[in-house]
CSV table of C-alpha atoms and ligand atoms in Angstrom, one decimal:
chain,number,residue,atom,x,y,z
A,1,UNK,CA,14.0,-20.2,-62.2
A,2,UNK,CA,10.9,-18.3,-63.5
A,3,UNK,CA,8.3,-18.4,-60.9
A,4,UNK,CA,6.6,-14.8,-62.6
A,5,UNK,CA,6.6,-15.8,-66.4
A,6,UNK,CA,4.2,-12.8,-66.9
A,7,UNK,CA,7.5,-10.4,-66.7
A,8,UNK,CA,10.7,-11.1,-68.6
A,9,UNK,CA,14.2,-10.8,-67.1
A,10,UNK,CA,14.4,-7.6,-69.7
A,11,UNK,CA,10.7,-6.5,-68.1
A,12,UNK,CA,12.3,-7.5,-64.3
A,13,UNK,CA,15.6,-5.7,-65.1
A,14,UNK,CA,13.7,-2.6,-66.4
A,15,UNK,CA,11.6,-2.5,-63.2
A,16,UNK,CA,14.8,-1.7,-61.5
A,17,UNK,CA,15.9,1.2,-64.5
A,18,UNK,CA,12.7,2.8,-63.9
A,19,UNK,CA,12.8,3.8,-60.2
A,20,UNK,CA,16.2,5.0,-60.9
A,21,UNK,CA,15.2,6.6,-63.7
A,22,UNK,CA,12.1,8.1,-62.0
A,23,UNK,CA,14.1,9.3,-58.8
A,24,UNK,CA,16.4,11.6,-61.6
A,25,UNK,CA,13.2,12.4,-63.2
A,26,UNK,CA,14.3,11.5,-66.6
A,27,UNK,CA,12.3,12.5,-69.5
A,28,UNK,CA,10.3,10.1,-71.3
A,29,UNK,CA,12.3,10.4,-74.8
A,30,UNK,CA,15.9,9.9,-72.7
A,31,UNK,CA,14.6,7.1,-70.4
A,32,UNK,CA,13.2,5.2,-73.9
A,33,UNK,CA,16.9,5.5,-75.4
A,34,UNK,CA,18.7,4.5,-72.7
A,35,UNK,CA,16.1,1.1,-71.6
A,36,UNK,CA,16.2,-0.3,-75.7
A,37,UNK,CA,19.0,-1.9,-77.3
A,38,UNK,CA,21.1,-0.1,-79.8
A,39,UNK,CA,21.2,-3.0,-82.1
A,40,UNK,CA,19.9,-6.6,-82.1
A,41,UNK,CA,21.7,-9.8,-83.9
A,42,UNK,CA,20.0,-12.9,-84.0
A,43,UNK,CA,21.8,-15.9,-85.7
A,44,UNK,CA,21.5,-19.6,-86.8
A,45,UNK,CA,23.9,-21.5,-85.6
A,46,UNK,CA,23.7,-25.0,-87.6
A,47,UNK,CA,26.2,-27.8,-86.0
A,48,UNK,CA,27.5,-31.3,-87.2
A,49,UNK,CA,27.1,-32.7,-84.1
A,50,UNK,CA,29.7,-36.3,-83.0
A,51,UNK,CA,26.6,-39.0,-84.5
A,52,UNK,CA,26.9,-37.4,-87.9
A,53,UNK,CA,23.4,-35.1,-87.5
A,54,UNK,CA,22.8,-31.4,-87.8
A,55,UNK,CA,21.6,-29.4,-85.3
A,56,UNK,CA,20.5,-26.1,-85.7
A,57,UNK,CA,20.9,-23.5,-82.7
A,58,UNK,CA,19.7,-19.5,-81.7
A,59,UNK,CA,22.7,-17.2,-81.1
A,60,UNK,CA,22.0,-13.4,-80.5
A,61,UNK,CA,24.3,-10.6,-79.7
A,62,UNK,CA,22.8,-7.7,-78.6
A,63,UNK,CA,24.5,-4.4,-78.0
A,64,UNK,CA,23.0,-2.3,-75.6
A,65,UNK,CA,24.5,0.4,-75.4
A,66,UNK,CA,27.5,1.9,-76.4
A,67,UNK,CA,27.6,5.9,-75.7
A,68,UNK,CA,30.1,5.1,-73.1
A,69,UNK,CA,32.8,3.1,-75.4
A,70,UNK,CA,32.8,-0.3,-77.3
A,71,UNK,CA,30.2,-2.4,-76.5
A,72,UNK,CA,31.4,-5.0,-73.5
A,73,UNK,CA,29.9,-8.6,-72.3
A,74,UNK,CA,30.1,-12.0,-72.3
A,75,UNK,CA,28.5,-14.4,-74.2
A,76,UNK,CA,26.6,-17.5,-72.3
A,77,UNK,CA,25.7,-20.7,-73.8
A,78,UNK,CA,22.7,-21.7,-72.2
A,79,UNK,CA,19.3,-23.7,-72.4
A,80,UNK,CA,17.5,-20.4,-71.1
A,81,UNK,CA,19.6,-17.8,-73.0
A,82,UNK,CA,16.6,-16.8,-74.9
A,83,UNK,CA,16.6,-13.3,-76.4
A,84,UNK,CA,14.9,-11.8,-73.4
A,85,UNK,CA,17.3,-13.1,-70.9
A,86,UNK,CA,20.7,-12.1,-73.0
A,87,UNK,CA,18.6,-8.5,-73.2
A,88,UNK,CA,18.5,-7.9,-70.0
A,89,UNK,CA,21.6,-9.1,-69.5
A,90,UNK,CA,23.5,-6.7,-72.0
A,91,UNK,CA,21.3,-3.9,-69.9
A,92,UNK,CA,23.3,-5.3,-66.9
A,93,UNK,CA,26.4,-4.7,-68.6
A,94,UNK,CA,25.2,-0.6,-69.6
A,95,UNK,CA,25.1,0.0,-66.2
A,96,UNK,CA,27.8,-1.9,-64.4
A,97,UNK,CA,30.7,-0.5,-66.9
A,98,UNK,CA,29.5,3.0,-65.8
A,99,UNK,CA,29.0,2.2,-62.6
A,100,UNK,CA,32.0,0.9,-62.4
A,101,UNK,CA,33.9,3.8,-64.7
A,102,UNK,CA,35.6,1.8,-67.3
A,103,UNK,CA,35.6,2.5,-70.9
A,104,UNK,CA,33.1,0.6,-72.2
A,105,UNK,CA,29.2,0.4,-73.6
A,106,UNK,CA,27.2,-3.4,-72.4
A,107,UNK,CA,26.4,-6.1,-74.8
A,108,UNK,CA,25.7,-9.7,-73.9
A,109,UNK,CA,25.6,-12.8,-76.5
A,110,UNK,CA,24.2,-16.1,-76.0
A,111,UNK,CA,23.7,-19.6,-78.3
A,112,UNK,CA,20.8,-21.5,-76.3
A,113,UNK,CA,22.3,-24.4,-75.7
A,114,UNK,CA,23.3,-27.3,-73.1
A,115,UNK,CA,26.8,-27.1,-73.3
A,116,UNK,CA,26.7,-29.9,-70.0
A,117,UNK,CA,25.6,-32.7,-72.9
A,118,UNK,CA,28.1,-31.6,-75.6
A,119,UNK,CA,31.3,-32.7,-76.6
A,120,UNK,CA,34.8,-30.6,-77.1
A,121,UNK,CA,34.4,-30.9,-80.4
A,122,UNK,CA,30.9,-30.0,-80.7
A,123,UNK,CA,31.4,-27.1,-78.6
A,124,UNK,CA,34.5,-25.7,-80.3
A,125,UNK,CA,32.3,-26.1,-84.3
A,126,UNK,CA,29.3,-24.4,-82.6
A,127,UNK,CA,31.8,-21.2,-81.2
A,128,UNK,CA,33.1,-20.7,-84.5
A,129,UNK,CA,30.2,-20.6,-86.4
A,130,UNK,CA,28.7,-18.3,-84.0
A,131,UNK,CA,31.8,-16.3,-84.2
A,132,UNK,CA,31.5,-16.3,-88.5
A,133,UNK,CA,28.1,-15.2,-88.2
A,134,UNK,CA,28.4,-12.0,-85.6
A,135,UNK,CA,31.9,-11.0,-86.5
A,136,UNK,CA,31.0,-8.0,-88.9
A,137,UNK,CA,29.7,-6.2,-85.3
A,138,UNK,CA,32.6,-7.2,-83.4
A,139,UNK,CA,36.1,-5.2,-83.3
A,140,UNK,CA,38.8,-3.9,-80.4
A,141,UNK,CA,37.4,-0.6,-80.9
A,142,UNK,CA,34.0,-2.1,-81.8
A,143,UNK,CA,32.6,-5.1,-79.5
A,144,UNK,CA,34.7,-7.3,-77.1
A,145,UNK,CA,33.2,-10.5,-76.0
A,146,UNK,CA,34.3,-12.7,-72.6
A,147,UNK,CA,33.1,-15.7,-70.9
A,148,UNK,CA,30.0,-15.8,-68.9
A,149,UNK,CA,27.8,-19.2,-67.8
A,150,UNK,CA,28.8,-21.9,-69.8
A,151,UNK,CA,31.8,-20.5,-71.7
A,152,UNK,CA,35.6,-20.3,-70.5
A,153,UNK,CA,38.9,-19.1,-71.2
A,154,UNK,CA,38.8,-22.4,-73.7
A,155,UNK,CA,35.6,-20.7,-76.0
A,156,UNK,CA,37.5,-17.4,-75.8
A,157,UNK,CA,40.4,-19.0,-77.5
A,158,UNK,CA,38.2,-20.8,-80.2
A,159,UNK,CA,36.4,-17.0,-80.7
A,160,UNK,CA,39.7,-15.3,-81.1
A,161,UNK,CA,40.6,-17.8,-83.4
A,162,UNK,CA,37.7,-18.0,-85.7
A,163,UNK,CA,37.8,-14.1,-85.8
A,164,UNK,CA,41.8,-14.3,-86.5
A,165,UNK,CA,40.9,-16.2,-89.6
A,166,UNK,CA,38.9,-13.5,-91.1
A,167,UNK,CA,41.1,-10.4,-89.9
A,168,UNK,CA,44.4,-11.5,-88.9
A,169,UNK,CA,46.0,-12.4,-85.6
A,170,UNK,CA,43.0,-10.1,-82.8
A,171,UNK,CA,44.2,-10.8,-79.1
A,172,UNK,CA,42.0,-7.7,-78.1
A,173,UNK,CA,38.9,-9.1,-79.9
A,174,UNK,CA,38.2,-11.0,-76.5
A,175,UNK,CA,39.2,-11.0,-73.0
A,176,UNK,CA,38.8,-14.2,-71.0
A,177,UNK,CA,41.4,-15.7,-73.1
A,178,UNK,CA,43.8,-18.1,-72.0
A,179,UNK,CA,47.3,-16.5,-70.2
A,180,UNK,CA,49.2,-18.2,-72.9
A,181,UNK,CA,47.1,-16.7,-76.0
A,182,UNK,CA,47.1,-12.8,-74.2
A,183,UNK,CA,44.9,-13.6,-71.4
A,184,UNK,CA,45.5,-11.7,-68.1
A,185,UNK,CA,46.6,-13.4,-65.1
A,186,UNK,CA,43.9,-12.7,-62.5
A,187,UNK,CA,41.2,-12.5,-64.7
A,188,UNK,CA,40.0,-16.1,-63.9
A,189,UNK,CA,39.2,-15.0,-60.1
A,190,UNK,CA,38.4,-11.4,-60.5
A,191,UNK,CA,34.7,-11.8,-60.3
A,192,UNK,CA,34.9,-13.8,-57.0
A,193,UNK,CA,37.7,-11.6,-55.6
A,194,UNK,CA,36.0,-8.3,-56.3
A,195,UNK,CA,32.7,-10.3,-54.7
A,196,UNK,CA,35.0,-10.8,-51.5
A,197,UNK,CA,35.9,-7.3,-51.6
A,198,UNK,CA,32.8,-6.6,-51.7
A,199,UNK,CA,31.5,-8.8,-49.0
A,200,UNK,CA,34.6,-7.9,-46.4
A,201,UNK,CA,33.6,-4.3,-46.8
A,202,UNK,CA,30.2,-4.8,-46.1
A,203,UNK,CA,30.4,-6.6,-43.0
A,204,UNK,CA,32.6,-4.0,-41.9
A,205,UNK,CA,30.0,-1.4,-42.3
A,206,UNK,CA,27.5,-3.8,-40.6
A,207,UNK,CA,30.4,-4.5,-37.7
A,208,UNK,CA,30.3,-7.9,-38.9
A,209,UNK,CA,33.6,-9.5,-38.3
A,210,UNK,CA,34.2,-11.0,-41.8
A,211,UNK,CA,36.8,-13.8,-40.1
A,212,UNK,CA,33.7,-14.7,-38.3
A,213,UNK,CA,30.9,-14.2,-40.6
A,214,UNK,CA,28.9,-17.5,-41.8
A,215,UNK,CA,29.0,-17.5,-45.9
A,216,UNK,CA,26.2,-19.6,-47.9
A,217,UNK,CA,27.6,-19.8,-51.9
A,218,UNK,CA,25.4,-20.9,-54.4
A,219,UNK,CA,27.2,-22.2,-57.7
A,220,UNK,CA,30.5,-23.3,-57.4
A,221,UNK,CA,31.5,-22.6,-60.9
A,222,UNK,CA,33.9,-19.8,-62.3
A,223,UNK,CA,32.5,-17.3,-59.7
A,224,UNK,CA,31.1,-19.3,-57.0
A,225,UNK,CA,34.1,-21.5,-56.5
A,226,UNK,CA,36.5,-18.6,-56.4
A,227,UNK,CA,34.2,-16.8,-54.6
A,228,UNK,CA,34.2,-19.5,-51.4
A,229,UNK,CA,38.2,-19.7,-52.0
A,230,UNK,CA,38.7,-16.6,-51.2
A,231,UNK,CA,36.8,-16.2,-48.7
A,232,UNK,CA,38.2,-19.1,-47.3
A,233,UNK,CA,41.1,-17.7,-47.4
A,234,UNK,CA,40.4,-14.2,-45.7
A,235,UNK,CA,39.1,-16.6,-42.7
A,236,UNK,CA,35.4,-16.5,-43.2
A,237,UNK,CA,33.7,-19.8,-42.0
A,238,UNK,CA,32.0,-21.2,-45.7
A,239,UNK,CA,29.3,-23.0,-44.2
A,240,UNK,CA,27.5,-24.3,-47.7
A,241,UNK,CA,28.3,-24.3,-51.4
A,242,UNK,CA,26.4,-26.1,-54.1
A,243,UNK,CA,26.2,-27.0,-58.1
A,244,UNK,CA,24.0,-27.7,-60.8
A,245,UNK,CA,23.4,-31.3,-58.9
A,246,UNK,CA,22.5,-29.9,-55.2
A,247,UNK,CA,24.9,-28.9,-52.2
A,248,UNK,CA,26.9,-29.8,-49.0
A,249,UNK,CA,26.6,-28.5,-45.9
A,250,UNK,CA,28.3,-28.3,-42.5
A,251,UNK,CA,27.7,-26.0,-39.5
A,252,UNK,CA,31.6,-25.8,-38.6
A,253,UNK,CA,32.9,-25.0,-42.3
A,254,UNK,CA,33.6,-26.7,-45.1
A,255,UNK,CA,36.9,-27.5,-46.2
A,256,UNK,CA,37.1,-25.1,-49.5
A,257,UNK,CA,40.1,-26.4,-50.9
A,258,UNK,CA,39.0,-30.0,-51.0
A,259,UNK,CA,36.0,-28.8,-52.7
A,260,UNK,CA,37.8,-27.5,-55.9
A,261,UNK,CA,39.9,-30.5,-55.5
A,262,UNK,CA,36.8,-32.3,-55.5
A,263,UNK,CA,34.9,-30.5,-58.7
A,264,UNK,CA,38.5,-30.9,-60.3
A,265,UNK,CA,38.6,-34.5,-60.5
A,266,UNK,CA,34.4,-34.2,-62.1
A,267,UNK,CA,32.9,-34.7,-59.0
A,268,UNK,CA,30.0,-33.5,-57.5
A,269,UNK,CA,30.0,-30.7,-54.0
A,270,UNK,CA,26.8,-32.6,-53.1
A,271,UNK,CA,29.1,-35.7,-53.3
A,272,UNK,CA,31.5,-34.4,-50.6
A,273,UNK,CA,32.4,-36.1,-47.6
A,274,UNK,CA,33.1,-33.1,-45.4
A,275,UNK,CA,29.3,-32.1,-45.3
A,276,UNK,CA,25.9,-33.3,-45.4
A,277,UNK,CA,23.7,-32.7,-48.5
A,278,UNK,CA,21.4,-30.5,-49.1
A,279,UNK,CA,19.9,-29.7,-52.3
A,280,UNK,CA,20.1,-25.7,-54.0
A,281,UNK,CA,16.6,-24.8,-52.6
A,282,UNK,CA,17.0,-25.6,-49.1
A,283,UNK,CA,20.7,-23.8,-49.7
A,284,UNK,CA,19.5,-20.6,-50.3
A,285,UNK,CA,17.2,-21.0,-46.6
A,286,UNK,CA,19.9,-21.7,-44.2
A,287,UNK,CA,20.8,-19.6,-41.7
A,288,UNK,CA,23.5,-17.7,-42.3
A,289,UNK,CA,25.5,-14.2,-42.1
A,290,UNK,CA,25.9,-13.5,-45.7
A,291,UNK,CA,24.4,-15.5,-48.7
A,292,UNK,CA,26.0,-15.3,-52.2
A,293,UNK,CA,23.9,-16.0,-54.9
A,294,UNK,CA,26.4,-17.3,-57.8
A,295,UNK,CA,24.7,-19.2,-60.3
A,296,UNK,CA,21.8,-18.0,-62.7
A,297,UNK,CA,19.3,-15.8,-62.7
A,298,UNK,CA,16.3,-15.3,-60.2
A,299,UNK,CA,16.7,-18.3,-58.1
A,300,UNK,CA,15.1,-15.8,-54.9
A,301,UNK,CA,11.3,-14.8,-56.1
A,302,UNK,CA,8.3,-14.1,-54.0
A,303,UNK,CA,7.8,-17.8,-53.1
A,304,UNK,CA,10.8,-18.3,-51.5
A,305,UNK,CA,12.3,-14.6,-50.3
A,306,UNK,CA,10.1,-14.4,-47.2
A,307,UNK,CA,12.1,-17.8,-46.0
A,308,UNK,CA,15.6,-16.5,-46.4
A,309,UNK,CA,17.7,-15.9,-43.3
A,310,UNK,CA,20.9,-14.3,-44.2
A,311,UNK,CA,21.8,-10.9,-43.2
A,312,UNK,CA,23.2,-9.7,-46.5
A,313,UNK,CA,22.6,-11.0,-49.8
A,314,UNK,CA,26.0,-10.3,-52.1
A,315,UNK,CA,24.6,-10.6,-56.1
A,316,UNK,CA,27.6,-12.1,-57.3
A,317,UNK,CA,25.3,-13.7,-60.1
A,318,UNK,CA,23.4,-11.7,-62.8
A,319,UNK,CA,19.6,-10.5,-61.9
A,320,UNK,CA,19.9,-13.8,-58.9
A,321,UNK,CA,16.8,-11.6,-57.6
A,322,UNK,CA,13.5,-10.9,-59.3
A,323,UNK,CA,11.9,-7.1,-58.0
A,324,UNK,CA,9.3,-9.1,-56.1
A,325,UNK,CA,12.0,-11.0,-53.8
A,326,UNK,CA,13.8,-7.6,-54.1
A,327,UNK,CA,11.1,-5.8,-52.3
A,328,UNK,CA,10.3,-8.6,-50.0
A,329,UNK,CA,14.0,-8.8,-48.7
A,330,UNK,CA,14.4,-4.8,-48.5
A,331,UNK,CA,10.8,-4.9,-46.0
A,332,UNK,CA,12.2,-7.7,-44.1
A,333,UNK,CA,15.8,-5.5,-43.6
A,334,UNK,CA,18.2,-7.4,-45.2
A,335,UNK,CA,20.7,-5.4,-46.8
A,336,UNK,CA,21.0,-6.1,-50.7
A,337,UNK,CA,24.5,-5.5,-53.0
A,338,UNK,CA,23.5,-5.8,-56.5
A,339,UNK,CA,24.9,-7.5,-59.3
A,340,UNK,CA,26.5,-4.3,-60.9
A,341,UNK,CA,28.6,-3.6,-58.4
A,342,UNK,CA,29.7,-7.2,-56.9
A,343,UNK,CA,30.1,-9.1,-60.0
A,344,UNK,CA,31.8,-6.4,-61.8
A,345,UNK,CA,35.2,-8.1,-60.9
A,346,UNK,CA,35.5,-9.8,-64.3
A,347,UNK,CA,34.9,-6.9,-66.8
A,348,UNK,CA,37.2,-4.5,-64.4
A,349,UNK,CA,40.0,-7.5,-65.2
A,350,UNK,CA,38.7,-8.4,-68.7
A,351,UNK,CA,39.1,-3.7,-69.3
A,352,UNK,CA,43.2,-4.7,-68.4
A,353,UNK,CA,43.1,-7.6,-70.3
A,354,UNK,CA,42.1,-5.3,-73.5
A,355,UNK,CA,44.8,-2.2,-72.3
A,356,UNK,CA,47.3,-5.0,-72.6
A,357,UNK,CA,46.6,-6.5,-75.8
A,358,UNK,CA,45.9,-3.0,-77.1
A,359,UNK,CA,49.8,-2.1,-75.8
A,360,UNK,CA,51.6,-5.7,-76.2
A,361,UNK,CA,52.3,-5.8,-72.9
A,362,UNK,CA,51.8,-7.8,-69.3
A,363,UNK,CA,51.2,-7.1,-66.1
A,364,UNK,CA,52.1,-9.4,-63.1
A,365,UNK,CA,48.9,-10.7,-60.7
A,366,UNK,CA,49.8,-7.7,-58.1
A,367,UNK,CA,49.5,-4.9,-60.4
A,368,UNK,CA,46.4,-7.0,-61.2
A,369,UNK,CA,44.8,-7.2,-57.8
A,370,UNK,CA,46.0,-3.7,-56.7
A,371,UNK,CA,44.3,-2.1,-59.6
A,372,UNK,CA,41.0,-4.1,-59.4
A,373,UNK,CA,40.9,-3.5,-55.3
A,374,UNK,CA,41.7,0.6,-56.4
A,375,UNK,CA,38.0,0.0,-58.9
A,376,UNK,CA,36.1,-2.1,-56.5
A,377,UNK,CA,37.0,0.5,-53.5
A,378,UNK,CA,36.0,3.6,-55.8
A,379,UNK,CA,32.8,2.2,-56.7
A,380,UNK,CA,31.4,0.9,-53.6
A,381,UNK,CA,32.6,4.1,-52.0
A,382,UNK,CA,30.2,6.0,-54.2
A,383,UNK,CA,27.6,3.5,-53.7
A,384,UNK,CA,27.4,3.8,-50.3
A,385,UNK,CA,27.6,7.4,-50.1
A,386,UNK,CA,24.8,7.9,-52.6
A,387,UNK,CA,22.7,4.9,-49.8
A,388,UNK,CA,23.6,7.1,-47.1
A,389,UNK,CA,23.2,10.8,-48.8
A,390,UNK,CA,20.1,9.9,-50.2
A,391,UNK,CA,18.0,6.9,-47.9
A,392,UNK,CA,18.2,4.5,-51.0
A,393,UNK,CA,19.1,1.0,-51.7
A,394,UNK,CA,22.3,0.0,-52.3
A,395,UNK,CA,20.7,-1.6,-56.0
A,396,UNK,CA,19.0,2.0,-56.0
A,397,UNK,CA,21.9,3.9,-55.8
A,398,UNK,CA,24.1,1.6,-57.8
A,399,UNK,CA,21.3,2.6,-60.6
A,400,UNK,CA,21.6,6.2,-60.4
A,401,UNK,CA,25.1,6.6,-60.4
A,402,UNK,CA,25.1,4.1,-63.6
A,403,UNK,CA,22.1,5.7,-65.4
A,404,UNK,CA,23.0,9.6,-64.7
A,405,UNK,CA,26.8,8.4,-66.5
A,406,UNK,CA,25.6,6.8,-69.3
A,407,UNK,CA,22.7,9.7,-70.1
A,408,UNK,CA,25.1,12.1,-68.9
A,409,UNK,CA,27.5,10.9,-71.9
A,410,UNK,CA,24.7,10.5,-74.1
A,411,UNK,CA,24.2,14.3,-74.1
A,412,UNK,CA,27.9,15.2,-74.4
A,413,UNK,CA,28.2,13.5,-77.4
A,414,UNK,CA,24.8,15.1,-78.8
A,415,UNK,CA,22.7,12.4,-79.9
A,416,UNK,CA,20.1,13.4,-76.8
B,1,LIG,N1,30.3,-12.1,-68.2
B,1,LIG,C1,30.9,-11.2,-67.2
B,1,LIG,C2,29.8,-10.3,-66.7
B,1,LIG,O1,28.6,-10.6,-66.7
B,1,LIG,C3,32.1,-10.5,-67.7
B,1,LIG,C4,32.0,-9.7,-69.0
B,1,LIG,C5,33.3,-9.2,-69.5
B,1,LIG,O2,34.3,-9.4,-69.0
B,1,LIG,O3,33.2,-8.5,-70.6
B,1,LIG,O4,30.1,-9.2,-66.1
């Protein structure tokens, strides 16, 4: 939701690079290299749609940077995923993969699309034809695409596919895959349960009990719905959760379980009969402990930050903040954990899913979880160490430690 149209989620994600890259006193020249994209594709996507027409679609994939290893994102199919938006989103991806220390550059992808009002068979023509028409910057050692909003393990197997066609059987060209086709077990809730990591840890450092604490999700897709499972689980009280139609709400918790069971069968949350509804504005208002943003981009701007009553805001969703809300909040004292570092879950699981393709073999859902808690715990450690060492923001030092890696690098190799 743009409510500042004047500034682009690229200009809105840059506003955050800059006061990083202003506290390290980076040098014009270096701070230029490291905010543009290495390389920029944009495609046509043409599509025999089901009543016989042809529709023609924008793809992009845009590499942003890659000093650190082969570029790494997902790709989105989305009415907004504009070139701006998948920009800054392959920004995102720079700095969480160094933040997070796995082998990898940031890229993003996106075909602007409503993937809600199209059919299996539509979908799977309009991921090939993408795939034909970006493959020559793709490659295991190269470019590795995953899911994101609007794509699934299913359009992961259609990539894979398309790209097999051209260059023989390529399990490592994508993660996200189905289990059956090379995919890794775990890799479907690893964003969610590294946002619960994230979230338990937190409230211990605010002596919070998590089995107490009131948790607000917003989105119950891929993330969101794992997200409130988990924390289910752990014996948090999930107070609200909502989708693309609105939300449901009750005060004494929501039964999680019957939620997925729920959004299984095609239904609505807003539909359920445990909870009232309330729709995704009012949602992102209530009172709460700890409010999980897991759906798109800047749904909390200046308009409606100075109403939001959690304690703690978990970014489980890319950029869910614009700076303006982001400055608001930080005034007000409510403690921020940035996208980077919450959400990074999924490319942590999707950076195993490549090291087994790469050496043919599996691992089992503990090795899974124990290595992705050993990444989560690593990161946030030095996240909050740089918050206390240096009085920052947790999105401030999250920044640093991303940008000072990926210039750092940058140099080694010799091209700054
Ligand atoms: N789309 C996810 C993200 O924004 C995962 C990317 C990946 O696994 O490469 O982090």
């Amino acid at each position: 939701m743009n409510t500042s149209p004047a500034m682009s989620t690229f200009d809105e994600v840059n506003v955050f690079f800059d006061r990083a890259a202003d506290r390290l006193g980076m040098a014009d020249g270096v701070r230029e290299m490291l905010r543009s994209p290495w390389r920029e594709l944009r495609v046509t996507v043409p599509v025999r749609m089901d009543n016989g027409e042809i529709e023609v679609f924008t793809g992009y994939r845009i590499q942003h940077n890659g000093a650190r290893g082969p570029y790494k994102g997902g790709v989105r199919f989305h009415p907004d995923a504009d070139v701006e938006e998948v920009r800054a989103l392959a920004s995102l991806m720079t700095w969480k993969t160094a933040l997070v220390e796995i082998p990898f550059g940031g890229a993003k992808g996106g075909v602007q699309c409503d993937p809600l009002t199209m059919s299996n068979g539509e979908l799977n023509r309009l991921t090939r034809r993408y795939t034909q028409n970006i493959e020559h910057l793709l490659g295991v050692n190269r470019d590795i695409p995953a899911p994101d909003l609007g794509t699934n393990a299913q359009t992961m197997a259609w990539m894979m596919d398309a790209y097999g066609q051209i260059h023989g059987h390529t399990p490592g060209i994508v993660t996200g895959k189905p289990v059956e086709l090379g995919g890794s077990v775990g890799r479907d809730s690893a964003t969610g349960r590294g946002a619960i990591y994230v979230t338990t840890e937190m409230a211990k450092d605010m002596n919070m009990d998590p089995a107490g604490a009131r948790i607000v999700v917003q989105g119950f897709g891929q993330v969101g719905s794992w997200a409130a499972r988990i924390a289910a689980e752990q014996g948090c009280t999930v107070i609200a959760v909502s989708d693309v139609d609105g939300g449901t709400f009750n005060s004494q918790g929501l039964d999680v379980e019957a939620l997925v069971k729920l959004k299984d069968e095609g239904g609505s949350v807003q539909n359920f009969k445990g909870g009232e509804s309330i729709s995704n504005n009012d949602l992102l208002e209530l009172d709460c402990d700890i409010l999980i943003p897991a759906a798109i981009d800047r749904v909390i701007h200046a308009d409606n930050a100075p109403r939001v009553k959690a304690k703690v805001i978990i970014e489980a969703a890319n950029h869910p903040l614009t700076p303006e809300a982001d400055d608001i909040l930080n005034d007000r004292g409510i403690r921020i954990v940035p996208d980077i570092l919450v959400n990074a879950g999924g490319v942590i699981v999707s950076y195993f899913e490549w090291t087994q393709n790469l050496y043919q073999h599996t691992w089992d859902m503990d090795r899974v979880n124990d290595e992705l808690s050993k990444i989560m715990t690593r990161a946030f450690t030095s996240v909050k160490d740089r918050v206390q060492a240096e009085g920052v923001t947790y999105r401030e030092a999250a920044f640093l430690i991303g940008l000072e890696r990926v210039a750092h690098v940058a140099e080694l190799r010799g091209f700054i």
